[in-house]
Amino acid sequence: MSDSRLFPRSAPGRLRTLASVAATTLLAAFAVTVPAAAPAQAAGSVVKVTGSQGAWQLTVDGAPYQVKGLTWGPAFADAGTYMPDVASMGVNTVRTWGTDGTTKPLLDSAAANGIKVIAGFWLQPGGGPGSGGCVNYLTDTQYKNDMLAEFPKWVETYKDHAGVLMWNVGNESVLGLQNCYSGDALEQQRNAYTTFVNDIAKKIHSVDPNHPVTSTDAWTGAWPYYQRNSPDLDLYAVNSYADVCNIEETWNAGGYTKPYIVTEGGPAGEWEVDDDVNGVASEPADTAKAQGYKDAWNCVIGHEGVALGATLFHYGTEYDFGGVWFNLLPAGQKRLSYYAVKEAYGRSTAGDNKPPVISNMAVDGATSVPAGRPFKVTSDITDPNGDALSYEVLVNSKYIDNSGQLTPARFTAEGNGDFTVTAPDRLGVWKVYIKASDGKGNVGIETKSFKVVPPPVDGTNVARGKPATASSFQPDSVGCPCPAANAVDGDFGSRWASDWADPQWIQVDLGARTDFKHIQLAWEAAYAKSYTVQASDNGQDWSTLRTVTGGDGGIDDIAVTSAARYVRVNGTERGTPWGYSLYEFGVYR
C-alpha cells in the first residue's frame, strides 16, 4: 500500500519541530540510571479502559475520566511554574514524548494541580521525518533489548505516582519508517515495529497492571498494523490536525474494536494547507487557528463511546516558526488559541483580558520585493479591551535555509496596522510576522510570505551570457554541477559554487574592452566575507577596482566607473565553512 494511501494528510516535510526537539532531548534518558530507592509517595491511581464495543470509557479509580489535555512543552523542571496555569484552563491531562530521570518534577506538579500525565517513550525513527535515526526492527536485537529493559525501569519507578494516567510507546514511527525503507522492506519494518510495540506493552503490563498502554502514530493509516500486530494495547492513539473530524469515519470503516485518544490535534498544519502565491504553506490566521482547536475538540467528543479525549498541540513557549504556528503562548504570551482551548474545556473566559486581533494582513508586491529596499505590510489591528498596543515586525528564512529563528526587522509603524519594513538582503522566499502585544500578557501574531529579488539596476548587464571561468567549481554538490557560467546566465535559480578553500576567483570575458558603471553580486548562502573586484584588458594584468571586507552575503551593489575586457571577483576570505557561491555576477554599463 502506498504511503499516500496510508497517510493521506502527512508528509516528510510536516511541521514536527516542537515535538522532535522535545523528544531528542529525551533520548538522553538512556544514560540516566534508575534511583536505587525511590522516595515514598502516595499510591497511584488505578486507570482502566472499560466498557464494550462502541461504549468504552476511561476510568480513574472507578470514576469516568475524559482526557481534556494539552501536549507539554516547557522543561520538566519548570512544571511548577506553568502547571497552575494549565489547570486554570480546565486541562486535566498533559502528554509527553519521553520519560526518564527528569520526569518526576512534572509528575509531582501535575499531581499537585489535579492533572495526570500520558507518559511517553520514544522509539526511532519517530516524529514523522524520522527523528533519532533508522532502526531495523527485523534484525536489530540489541536496540530492541535495550528498549525492553529501559522503558520498564521507568515504569517501575513511576507506576505508583499519582500523576500517571497511562504509558504511550512511540510517536509516528509507522510513518517515520518511510524515511528509512520502501516497498516490501517498508511493509516488513512496519509489521516488525508494531510487533515490537506489542512486546513492550506486554512487558509494561507485567510491571504495572494498573495503567493502560497505547501507541501514537500519524493518522489512522497506522491502525491496521496495530490491529494486526499489537493486541496488547489497551487503546489506540493518533496525531491528527485538519483531518481530526474524519477519524470517526476511518475508525468505522476499519472495523476497529478498541477506543482511541487524539494525542496531537488542533488547527491545520504546514503539510495540510494550500500554498500561497510564493509556493509555500499559507499559514492560517490566529482566528482560524483558534477555531481549529474548537472544531477538533467538538469532533473528538462527538465520537462518543470511542474517542476518550485528546491532548491538543501545544502548550509551549517557543517563539520561532513552529512556535508561532502552534504554541498557545509563544514567548509566554497568550493568544486567541489559548482562550479557545480554555473555552472548549468548559472554563469561562468572560472575565479575561483578550488578545489583539490582526486581520487582512497583506504584503505589497509579495512576489517581488527588492533586496534591502523598503516594502509595505498592511493589516487591520484591533484590541477587544481597547488596550494600548506595542508592535514588532520579524522575518524568518525557513524556506531558504530551514531556520526556525525569527529575526527582528527594521520597520516604521505608519499607524492603522500599516508598516514600512526593510527587506532582508538575501534572495528567496521569506516570511514576515506582525506581532501586537497588549501589555497584559496577550499577543496577536499574523504572518505572510514575500519573495526577495535583486534590486533593479539601471543599464544593461553586459556580462550576461558571456564566457566565464573560475578557479574551481562544484561538480556534484546540492543543486550542482555549478560551473562559472551559471553566474552569468541571468537565472537566479542557478549558481556558481567553488571548492571549500581560500582563495577562489570567478571572471567574465566581456569580449572587448567595455565601459561599465555598476557591478551586482547576488550571493548564495556561501558568501565572501572579504574580496576584491578587479579588471584587466588581457586577462593577465589586473587592477583592483574595489576591496570589500566584512561582507555579509545577500546582494552587493558596487558602483564603479571603469572600462575593461575582463572583470573578476577574487575571494580572499569565506564567510562560511563552505566555498564561495554566486547566483549572479552582473556587470552593467
Coordinates of C-alpha atoms in Angstrom, one line a residue:
M1 CA 0.0 0.0 0.0
S2 CA 1.4 3.4 -0.9
D3 CA 2.3 5.9 1.7
S4 CA -0.2 8.4 0.2
R5 CA -3.0 6.0 0.9
L6 CA -1.7 5.1 4.4
F7 CA -1.2 8.7 5.5
P8 CA -3.2 11.0 3.2
R9 CA -2.6 14.1 5.3
S10 CA 1.0 13.5 6.3
A11 CA 4.3 14.2 4.6
P12 CA 8.1 14.0 5.4
G13 CA 8.1 17.8 5.4
R14 CA 5.4 18.1 8.1
L15 CA 6.0 20.5 11.0
R16 CA 7.4 18.3 13.7
T17 CA 9.8 20.8 15.1
L18 CA 8.4 21.2 18.6
A19 CA 7.8 17.5 19.2
S20 CA 11.0 16.4 17.7
V21 CA 13.1 18.8 19.7
A22 CA 11.4 17.7 22.9
A23 CA 11.9 14.1 22.0
T24 CA 15.6 14.5 21.0
T25 CA 16.4 15.8 24.5
L26 CA 14.7 12.7 25.9
L27 CA 16.9 10.3 24.1
A28 CA 19.5 11.1 26.7
A29 CA 17.4 9.1 29.1
F30 CA 19.4 6.0 28.3
A31 CA 22.3 7.5 30.2
V32 CA 20.3 8.0 33.3
T33 CA 20.3 5.4 36.0
V34 CA 17.3 4.4 38.0
P35 CA 17.4 5.5 41.6
A36 CA 18.3 2.7 44.0
A37 CA 15.3 3.5 46.1
A38 CA 12.6 5.8 45.0
P39 CA 11.2 8.1 47.7
A40 CA 7.9 7.0 49.3
Q41 CA 4.8 8.5 47.7
A42 CA 1.1 8.1 47.7
A43 CA -0.2 5.1 45.8
G44 CA -1.1 5.9 42.2
S45 CA -4.5 5.7 40.7
V46 CA -5.9 2.6 39.1
V47 CA -6.7 3.6 35.5
K48 CA -8.7 1.2 33.2
V49 CA -10.3 1.1 29.8
T50 CA -13.8 -0.3 30.5
G51 CA -17.0 -1.0 28.6
S52 CA -17.7 -2.7 25.3
Q53 CA -17.6 -2.1 21.6
G54 CA -18.7 1.5 20.9
A55 CA -19.4 2.1 24.6
W56 CA -15.9 2.4 26.1
Q57 CA -14.8 4.8 28.8
L58 CA -11.6 5.6 30.7
T59 CA -11.9 5.3 34.4
V60 CA -9.7 6.6 37.2
D61 CA -10.3 4.7 40.5
G62 CA -13.6 3.7 39.1
A63 CA -14.8 7.2 38.1
P64 CA -15.3 8.2 34.4
Y65 CA -12.4 10.2 33.1
Q66 CA -12.4 12.2 29.8
V67 CA -9.0 13.3 28.6
K68 CA -9.0 17.1 28.3
G69 CA -5.4 17.7 27.6
L70 CA -2.5 19.5 26.1
T71 CA 0.9 18.4 24.9
W72 CA 3.6 19.6 27.2
G73 CA 6.3 22.0 26.0
P74 CA 8.2 23.6 28.9
A75 CA 11.1 21.8 30.6
F76 CA 10.0 19.3 33.2
A77 CA 12.0 21.2 35.8
D78 CA 9.7 24.3 35.1
A79 CA 6.5 22.4 35.6
G80 CA 5.8 24.1 38.9
T81 CA 5.8 27.5 37.1
Y82 CA 3.3 26.5 34.4
M83 CA 1.1 23.8 35.8
P84 CA -1.2 26.0 37.8
D85 CA -1.9 27.9 34.5
V86 CA -2.6 24.7 32.7
A87 CA -5.1 23.7 35.4
S88 CA -6.8 27.0 35.2
M89 CA -7.6 26.2 31.5
G90 CA -9.7 23.2 32.5
V91 CA -7.0 20.8 31.4
N92 CA -6.8 17.5 33.3
T93 CA -4.0 15.8 31.3
V94 CA -0.7 16.6 29.7
R95 CA 1.2 14.4 27.2
T96 CA 5.0 13.9 26.9
W97 CA 7.2 12.2 24.3
G98 CA 9.7 10.7 26.7
T99 CA 10.1 9.5 30.3
D100 CA 13.3 9.4 32.3
G101 CA 15.0 10.6 35.4
T102 CA 14.0 14.2 34.8
T103 CA 10.3 13.4 34.7
K104 CA 9.5 13.5 38.4
P105 CA 9.1 17.3 38.8
L106 CA 6.5 17.2 36.0
L107 CA 4.6 14.3 37.7
D108 CA 4.8 16.0 41.1
S109 CA 3.5 19.3 39.8
A110 CA 0.8 17.6 37.8
A111 CA -0.5 15.7 40.7
A112 CA -0.4 18.7 43.0
N113 CA -2.7 20.5 40.5
G114 CA -5.1 17.7 39.8
I115 CA -3.6 16.8 36.5
K116 CA -2.4 13.5 35.1
V117 CA 0.3 12.7 32.6
I118 CA 0.3 10.5 29.5
A119 CA 4.0 9.5 29.9
G120 CA 5.7 8.8 26.6
F121 CA 8.5 6.6 25.5
W122 CA 10.4 7.5 22.3
L123 CA 11.2 4.9 19.6
Q124 CA 13.2 5.5 16.5
P125 CA 12.5 6.7 13.9
G126 CA 9.8 8.9 15.5
G127 CA 8.4 12.3 14.7
G128 CA 7.3 11.6 11.2
P129 CA 10.5 12.8 9.4
G130 CA 12.4 10.1 11.3
S131 CA 13.9 11.8 14.4
G132 CA 16.6 9.8 16.0
G133 CA 17.8 7.7 13.1
C134 CA 16.8 4.5 11.5
V135 CA 16.4 1.1 13.2
N136 CA 16.0 -2.3 11.6
Y137 CA 13.2 -3.8 13.6
L138 CA 13.7 -7.2 12.0
T139 CA 17.4 -7.6 12.9
D140 CA 18.5 -5.0 15.5
T141 CA 18.1 -7.2 18.6
Q142 CA 20.4 -5.0 20.6
Y143 CA 18.2 -1.9 20.2
K144 CA 15.1 -3.8 21.0
N145 CA 16.5 -5.5 24.0
D146 CA 17.8 -2.1 25.3
M147 CA 14.3 -0.6 25.0
L148 CA 12.7 -3.6 26.5
A149 CA 15.0 -3.1 29.5
E150 CA 14.9 0.7 29.6
F151 CA 11.2 1.5 29.5
P152 CA 10.0 -0.9 32.2
K153 CA 12.7 0.6 34.5
W154 CA 10.9 4.0 34.4
V155 CA 7.5 2.3 34.6
E156 CA 8.7 0.6 37.8
T157 CA 10.0 4.0 39.1
Y158 CA 6.8 5.9 38.5
K159 CA 3.9 3.4 38.4
D160 CA 2.7 4.3 41.9
H161 CA 2.9 8.1 41.2
A162 CA -0.4 9.8 41.4
G163 CA 0.4 11.9 38.3
V164 CA 0.5 8.9 35.9
L165 CA -2.5 8.3 33.7
M166 CA -1.1 5.9 31.1
W167 CA 2.0 4.9 29.1
N168 CA 2.5 5.8 25.4
V169 CA 5.0 3.8 23.4
G170 CA 6.4 5.5 20.3
N171 CA 5.4 8.6 18.2
E172 CA 4.7 8.4 14.5
S173 CA 7.3 5.7 13.8
V174 CA 5.0 3.8 11.4
L175 CA 5.1 7.0 9.3
G176 CA 8.7 7.7 10.1
L177 CA 9.9 4.3 8.7
Q178 CA 9.1 5.5 5.2
N179 CA 12.2 7.7 5.5
C180 CA 14.3 4.6 6.1
Y181 CA 12.7 1.9 3.9
S182 CA 10.5 1.5 0.8
G183 CA 8.4 -1.2 -0.9
D184 CA 8.3 -4.6 0.6
A185 CA 11.0 -3.8 3.1
L186 CA 8.9 -0.9 4.4
E187 CA 5.9 -3.2 5.0
Q188 CA 8.1 -5.7 6.8
Q189 CA 9.5 -3.0 9.0
R190 CA 6.1 -1.6 9.9
N191 CA 4.9 -5.0 10.8
A192 CA 8.0 -5.7 12.9
Y193 CA 7.8 -2.3 14.6
T194 CA 4.2 -2.7 15.7
T195 CA 5.0 -6.3 16.8
F196 CA 7.8 -4.8 19.0
V197 CA 5.4 -2.2 20.4
N198 CA 3.2 -5.1 21.5
D199 CA 6.2 -6.7 23.2
I200 CA 6.8 -3.5 25.1
A201 CA 3.1 -3.3 26.0
K202 CA 3.2 -6.8 27.4
K203 CA 6.3 -6.0 29.4
I204 CA 4.8 -2.8 30.8
H205 CA 1.6 -4.6 31.8
S206 CA 3.7 -7.2 33.7
V207 CA 5.3 -4.4 35.7
D208 CA 2.3 -2.1 36.0
P209 CA -1.2 -3.7 35.6
N210 CA -2.9 -0.5 36.8
H211 CA -2.3 1.9 33.9
P212 CA -3.2 1.4 30.2
V213 CA -0.7 1.3 27.4
T214 CA -1.1 2.9 24.0
S215 CA 1.0 3.9 21.0
T216 CA 0.8 7.0 18.9
D217 CA 1.1 7.4 15.1
A218 CA 0.2 9.9 12.4
W219 CA -3.3 9.5 11.1
T220 CA -5.2 6.2 11.1
G221 CA -3.1 4.6 8.3
A222 CA -1.1 3.0 11.1
W223 CA -4.1 1.4 12.8
P224 CA -4.3 -1.7 10.6
Y225 CA -0.7 -2.6 11.7
Y226 CA -1.6 -2.2 15.4
Q227 CA -4.8 -4.1 14.9
R228 CA -2.8 -7.0 13.3
N229 CA 0.3 -6.9 15.5
S230 CA -0.4 -5.1 18.8
P231 CA -3.3 -6.9 20.5
D232 CA -2.0 -6.0 24.0
L233 CA -2.5 -2.2 23.5
D234 CA -5.5 -1.1 25.6
L235 CA -6.4 1.7 23.2
Y236 CA -5.0 3.4 20.1
A237 CA -3.7 6.9 19.8
V238 CA -3.5 9.2 16.8
N239 CA -2.0 12.6 15.9
S240 CA -4.3 14.4 13.5
Y241 CA -4.9 18.1 12.8
A242 CA -7.1 19.3 10.0
D243 CA -8.3 15.7 9.4
V244 CA -9.3 15.1 13.0
C245 CA -13.0 15.2 12.1
N246 CA -12.5 12.3 9.7
I247 CA -11.2 9.9 12.3
E248 CA -14.6 8.6 13.2
E249 CA -15.3 7.6 9.6
T250 CA -12.0 5.7 9.2
W251 CA -12.5 4.0 12.6
N252 CA -15.9 2.7 11.4
A253 CA -14.6 1.7 8.0
G254 CA -11.6 -0.2 9.6
G255 CA -13.8 -2.3 11.8
Y256 CA -11.7 -1.5 14.9
T257 CA -12.6 -2.9 18.3
K258 CA -10.6 -0.6 20.5
P259 CA -11.2 3.1 21.6
Y260 CA -8.7 5.8 20.9
I261 CA -7.4 9.2 22.1
V262 CA -6.1 12.0 19.9
T263 CA -2.6 12.7 21.2
E264 CA -1.9 15.7 19.0
G265 CA -4.5 17.9 17.3
G266 CA -5.5 21.4 16.5
P267 CA -5.5 23.8 13.5
A268 CA -4.3 22.7 10.1
G269 CA -0.5 22.1 9.9
E270 CA 2.0 23.2 7.3
W271 CA 1.6 19.9 5.5
E272 CA -2.2 20.3 5.1
V273 CA -2.7 23.9 3.8
D274 CA -2.7 25.2 0.3
D275 CA 0.4 27.0 -1.0
D276 CA 0.4 30.8 -1.3
V277 CA 1.4 33.0 -4.2
N278 CA 5.1 32.2 -3.4
G279 CA 4.6 28.5 -3.4
V280 CA 4.9 28.0 0.4
A281 CA 2.4 26.9 3.0
S282 CA -0.3 29.5 3.7
E283 CA -0.3 29.7 7.5
P284 CA -3.8 30.1 9.0
A285 CA -4.7 33.4 10.7
D286 CA -4.9 33.5 14.5
T287 CA -8.7 33.5 14.3
A288 CA -8.7 30.3 12.1
K289 CA -6.2 28.6 14.4
A290 CA -8.4 29.3 17.4
Q291 CA -11.5 27.9 15.6
G292 CA -9.4 24.9 14.6
Y293 CA -8.9 23.9 18.3
K294 CA -12.6 24.2 19.0
D295 CA -13.5 22.2 15.9
A296 CA -11.0 19.5 16.8
W297 CA -12.4 19.1 20.3
N298 CA -16.0 19.1 19.1
C299 CA -15.2 16.2 16.7
V300 CA -13.4 14.2 19.5
I301 CA -16.3 14.5 21.9
G302 CA -18.7 13.8 19.0
H303 CA -17.4 10.3 18.7
E304 CA -19.0 9.2 21.9
G305 CA -18.1 5.9 23.4
V306 CA -15.0 5.5 21.2
A307 CA -12.9 8.7 21.4
L308 CA -11.8 9.0 25.0
G309 CA -10.4 12.6 24.7
A310 CA -7.5 14.5 23.4
T311 CA -4.2 16.3 24.2
L312 CA -4.2 19.2 21.8
F313 CA -1.0 20.6 20.5
H314 CA 0.7 22.6 22.0
Y315 CA 1.3 24.2 25.5
G316 CA 4.7 25.6 24.5
T317 CA 6.5 28.8 24.8
E318 CA 9.0 28.5 21.9
Y319 CA 8.9 31.7 19.8
D320 CA 10.0 30.5 16.4
F321 CA 8.5 29.3 13.1
G322 CA 6.9 26.3 14.7
G323 CA 6.1 28.0 17.9
V324 CA 4.1 30.7 16.1
W325 CA 2.3 28.2 14.1
F326 CA 1.2 26.0 17.0
N327 CA 2.1 27.3 20.5
L328 CA -0.7 28.6 22.7
L329 CA 1.6 31.0 24.4
P330 CA 4.8 31.8 22.3
A331 CA 7.3 33.6 24.4
G332 CA 4.9 33.2 27.3
Q333 CA 2.2 35.5 25.8
K334 CA -1.3 34.1 25.4
R335 CA -3.0 34.2 22.0
L336 CA -6.5 33.6 20.8
S337 CA -5.9 29.8 20.6
Y338 CA -5.2 29.7 24.4
Y339 CA -8.6 31.1 25.2
A340 CA -10.3 28.9 22.6
V341 CA -8.9 25.8 24.3
K342 CA -9.9 27.1 27.7
E343 CA -13.5 27.6 26.4
A344 CA -13.5 24.2 24.7
Y345 CA -12.6 22.6 28.1
G346 CA -15.5 24.3 29.8
R347 CA -13.9 27.2 31.5
S348 CA -15.3 30.7 31.2
T349 CA -13.2 33.5 29.6
A350 CA -15.8 36.2 30.2
G351 CA -13.6 38.0 32.7
D352 CA -10.3 37.5 30.9
N353 CA -8.4 40.2 29.0
K354 CA -8.3 39.1 25.4
P355 CA -5.5 39.3 22.8
P356 CA -5.3 41.8 20.0
V357 CA -6.7 40.6 16.6
I358 CA -4.7 41.1 13.4
S359 CA -6.7 40.7 10.1
N360 CA -6.4 41.4 6.4
M361 CA -2.6 41.2 6.5
A362 CA -1.0 41.7 3.1
V363 CA 2.4 42.4 1.6
D364 CA 2.6 44.9 -1.3
G365 CA 4.3 43.2 -4.2
A366 CA 4.7 40.0 -2.2
T367 CA 6.2 38.1 -5.2
S368 CA 8.9 40.7 -5.9
V369 CA 10.4 42.6 -3.0
P370 CA 13.8 44.2 -3.9
A371 CA 16.6 43.1 -1.5
G372 CA 17.5 45.7 1.1
R373 CA 14.7 48.0 0.0
P374 CA 11.6 49.2 1.9
F375 CA 8.2 47.4 1.3
K376 CA 4.7 47.9 2.7
V377 CA 2.9 45.5 5.0
T378 CA -0.7 46.4 5.7
S379 CA -3.2 45.0 8.2
D380 CA -6.1 45.8 10.4
I381 CA -5.4 45.5 14.2
T382 CA -7.9 45.8 16.9
D383 CA -7.9 45.0 20.7
P384 CA -11.2 43.8 22.3
N385 CA -10.3 45.6 25.5
G386 CA -9.0 48.8 24.0
D387 CA -5.5 48.2 25.4
A388 CA -2.6 50.3 24.1
L389 CA -0.6 48.1 21.8
S390 CA 3.1 47.7 21.0
Y391 CA 4.4 46.2 17.8
E392 CA 7.3 44.1 16.5
V393 CA 8.0 43.1 12.9
L394 CA 10.1 40.0 12.4
V395 CA 11.3 37.9 9.5
N396 CA 12.1 34.2 9.0
S397 CA 14.1 32.3 6.4
K398 CA 12.8 28.8 6.8
Y399 CA 12.0 28.3 3.2
I400 CA 15.6 29.4 2.3
D401 CA 17.7 27.6 4.8
N402 CA 15.3 25.7 7.1
S403 CA 15.9 28.0 10.0
G404 CA 13.1 28.4 12.5
Q405 CA 14.5 31.6 14.0
L406 CA 12.6 34.8 13.9
T407 CA 14.8 37.9 13.4
P408 CA 13.8 41.5 14.2
A409 CA 13.3 43.5 11.0
R410 CA 13.9 47.3 10.6
F411 CA 10.4 48.9 10.3
T412 CA 8.4 52.0 10.8
A413 CA 4.8 51.8 12.1
E414 CA 2.7 54.0 9.9
G415 CA -0.4 53.7 12.0
N416 CA -3.7 51.8 11.4
G417 CA -1.8 48.5 11.2
D418 CA 0.4 49.5 8.4
F419 CA 4.2 49.2 8.4
T420 CA 7.2 50.0 6.2
V421 CA 9.7 47.2 6.5
T422 CA 13.2 46.9 5.2
A423 CA 13.6 43.7 3.2
P424 CA 16.5 41.3 4.0
D425 CA 19.4 41.3 1.6
R426 CA 19.3 37.6 0.9
L427 CA 17.3 36.3 -2.1
G428 CA 14.5 33.8 -1.7
V429 CA 11.1 33.4 -0.1
W430 CA 10.8 34.8 3.5
K431 CA 8.0 35.2 6.0
V432 CA 7.2 38.5 7.7
Y433 CA 5.4 38.5 11.1
I434 CA 3.5 41.3 12.7
K435 CA 3.3 40.9 16.5
A436 CA 0.9 43.1 18.5
S437 CA 1.2 42.9 22.4
D438 CA -1.3 44.4 24.7
G439 CA 0.9 44.8 27.8
K440 CA -1.5 42.4 29.7
G441 CA 0.3 39.2 28.7
N442 CA -1.6 38.7 25.4
V443 CA -0.4 38.7 21.8
G444 CA -1.7 38.6 18.3
I445 CA 0.6 37.3 15.5
E446 CA 0.0 37.1 11.8
T447 CA 2.4 36.2 9.0
K448 CA 2.7 36.3 5.2
S449 CA 5.4 35.3 2.8
F450 CA 7.3 37.6 0.5
K451 CA 9.9 36.9 -2.2
V452 CA 13.2 38.9 -2.1
V453 CA 14.6 39.5 -5.6
P454 CA 17.6 41.5 -6.7
P455 CA 17.1 45.3 -6.7
P456 CA 16.8 46.7 -10.2
V457 CA 19.9 48.2 -11.8
D458 CA 19.9 50.9 -14.4
G459 CA 21.6 49.9 -17.6
T460 CA 22.4 46.8 -19.5
N461 CA 24.1 43.7 -18.0
V462 CA 27.0 43.2 -20.4
A463 CA 28.2 40.1 -18.6
R464 CA 25.0 38.1 -19.2
G465 CA 25.7 35.1 -21.4
K466 CA 29.4 35.9 -21.8
P467 CA 32.2 33.3 -21.3
A468 CA 33.0 32.8 -17.6
T469 CA 35.8 30.9 -15.9
A470 CA 36.7 30.2 -12.3
S471 CA 39.4 28.8 -10.1
S472 CA 37.2 25.8 -9.3
F473 CA 33.6 24.7 -9.3
Q474 CA 31.5 22.1 -7.5
P475 CA 30.6 19.2 -9.9
D476 CA 28.2 17.3 -7.6
S477 CA 27.2 19.4 -4.6
V478 CA 23.5 20.1 -3.8
G479 CA 21.9 21.6 -6.9
C480 CA 25.1 21.2 -8.9
P481 CA 27.1 20.9 -11.2
C482 CA 27.7 24.6 -10.5
P483 CA 30.1 25.9 -13.2
A484 CA 31.1 29.6 -13.6
A485 CA 28.7 30.0 -16.5
N486 CA 25.8 29.7 -14.1
A487 CA 26.7 33.1 -12.5
V488 CA 26.2 34.9 -15.9
D489 CA 23.2 33.1 -17.2
G490 CA 20.6 35.6 -15.9
D491 CA 18.9 32.9 -13.8
F492 CA 18.8 33.5 -10.1
G493 CA 17.9 29.8 -9.6
S494 CA 21.3 28.6 -10.7
R495 CA 24.7 29.3 -9.2
W496 CA 28.5 29.0 -9.4
A497 CA 30.0 27.3 -6.4
S498 CA 33.7 26.9 -5.6
D499 CA 35.8 24.5 -3.7
W500 CA 35.8 24.9 0.1
A501 CA 39.1 26.7 0.3
D502 CA 40.7 30.2 0.1
P503 CA 41.3 32.0 -2.2
Q504 CA 38.9 31.5 -5.1
W505 CA 38.0 33.6 -8.1
I506 CA 35.5 33.9 -10.9
Q507 CA 35.9 36.1 -14.0
V508 CA 33.9 37.0 -17.1
D509 CA 35.2 37.9 -20.6
L510 CA 33.1 40.8 -22.0
G511 CA 34.6 40.1 -25.4
A512 CA 36.1 43.5 -25.9
R513 CA 37.1 46.5 -23.8
T514 CA 33.7 47.8 -22.4
D515 CA 32.7 50.7 -20.3
F516 CA 30.7 49.8 -17.2
K517 CA 29.5 51.7 -14.1
H518 CA 28.0 49.1 -11.7
I519 CA 28.5 45.6 -10.5
Q520 CA 25.9 43.5 -8.7
L521 CA 26.8 40.3 -6.9
A522 CA 24.0 38.0 -5.7
W523 CA 25.5 35.7 -3.2
E524 CA 24.1 32.3 -2.2
A525 CA 24.4 31.2 1.4
A526 CA 28.2 30.6 0.9
Y527 CA 29.3 34.2 0.5
A528 CA 32.6 36.1 0.6
K529 CA 33.5 38.0 3.7
S530 CA 36.5 39.6 2.0
Y531 CA 37.1 40.0 -1.7
T532 CA 38.3 42.3 -4.4
V533 CA 36.7 43.4 -7.7
Q534 CA 39.4 43.5 -10.4
A535 CA 39.6 44.5 -14.1
S536 CA 42.0 43.6 -16.9
D537 CA 42.3 44.1 -20.6
N538 CA 44.4 41.0 -21.3
G539 CA 43.3 38.6 -18.5
Q540 CA 46.8 38.6 -17.0
D541 CA 47.4 42.0 -15.5
W542 CA 44.8 43.0 -13.0
S543 CA 43.9 46.3 -11.4
T544 CA 41.8 46.5 -8.2
L545 CA 38.6 48.5 -8.5
R546 CA 37.1 47.8 -5.1
T547 CA 38.2 46.0 -1.9
V548 CA 35.4 44.7 0.3
T549 CA 35.8 43.5 3.9
G550 CA 33.2 42.5 6.4
G551 CA 30.8 41.3 3.7
D552 CA 27.6 39.6 4.9
G553 CA 26.3 38.0 1.7
G554 CA 23.0 38.7 0.1
I555 CA 23.2 41.4 -2.6
D556 CA 26.3 43.5 -3.0
D557 CA 25.7 46.6 -5.3
I558 CA 29.0 48.2 -6.2
A559 CA 29.2 51.5 -8.1
V560 CA 32.4 51.7 -10.2
T561 CA 33.4 53.6 -13.2
S562 CA 35.8 51.7 -15.4
A563 CA 36.5 50.0 -18.8
A564 CA 38.0 46.6 -19.4
R565 CA 37.5 43.3 -21.2
Y566 CA 37.8 41.1 -18.2
V567 CA 36.1 41.6 -14.8
R568 CA 37.0 39.3 -11.8
V569 CA 35.8 38.8 -8.3
N570 CA 38.7 37.4 -6.2
G571 CA 37.5 35.9 -2.9
T572 CA 40.1 36.0 -0.1
E573 CA 38.1 35.1 3.0
R574 CA 35.0 32.9 3.1
G575 CA 32.0 33.9 5.2
T576 CA 31.1 30.3 5.9
P577 CA 32.9 26.9 6.2
W578 CA 31.8 26.2 2.6
G579 CA 33.2 27.8 -0.5
Y580 CA 32.1 30.8 -2.5
S581 CA 28.7 30.7 -4.3
L582 CA 27.1 33.3 -6.6
Y583 CA 23.7 33.2 -8.1
E584 CA 24.6 36.1 -10.5
F585 CA 27.6 38.2 -11.3
G586 CA 26.3 41.2 -13.2
V587 CA 28.3 44.0 -14.9
Y588 CA 26.3 47.0 -16.0
R589 CA 27.0 49.8 -18.4

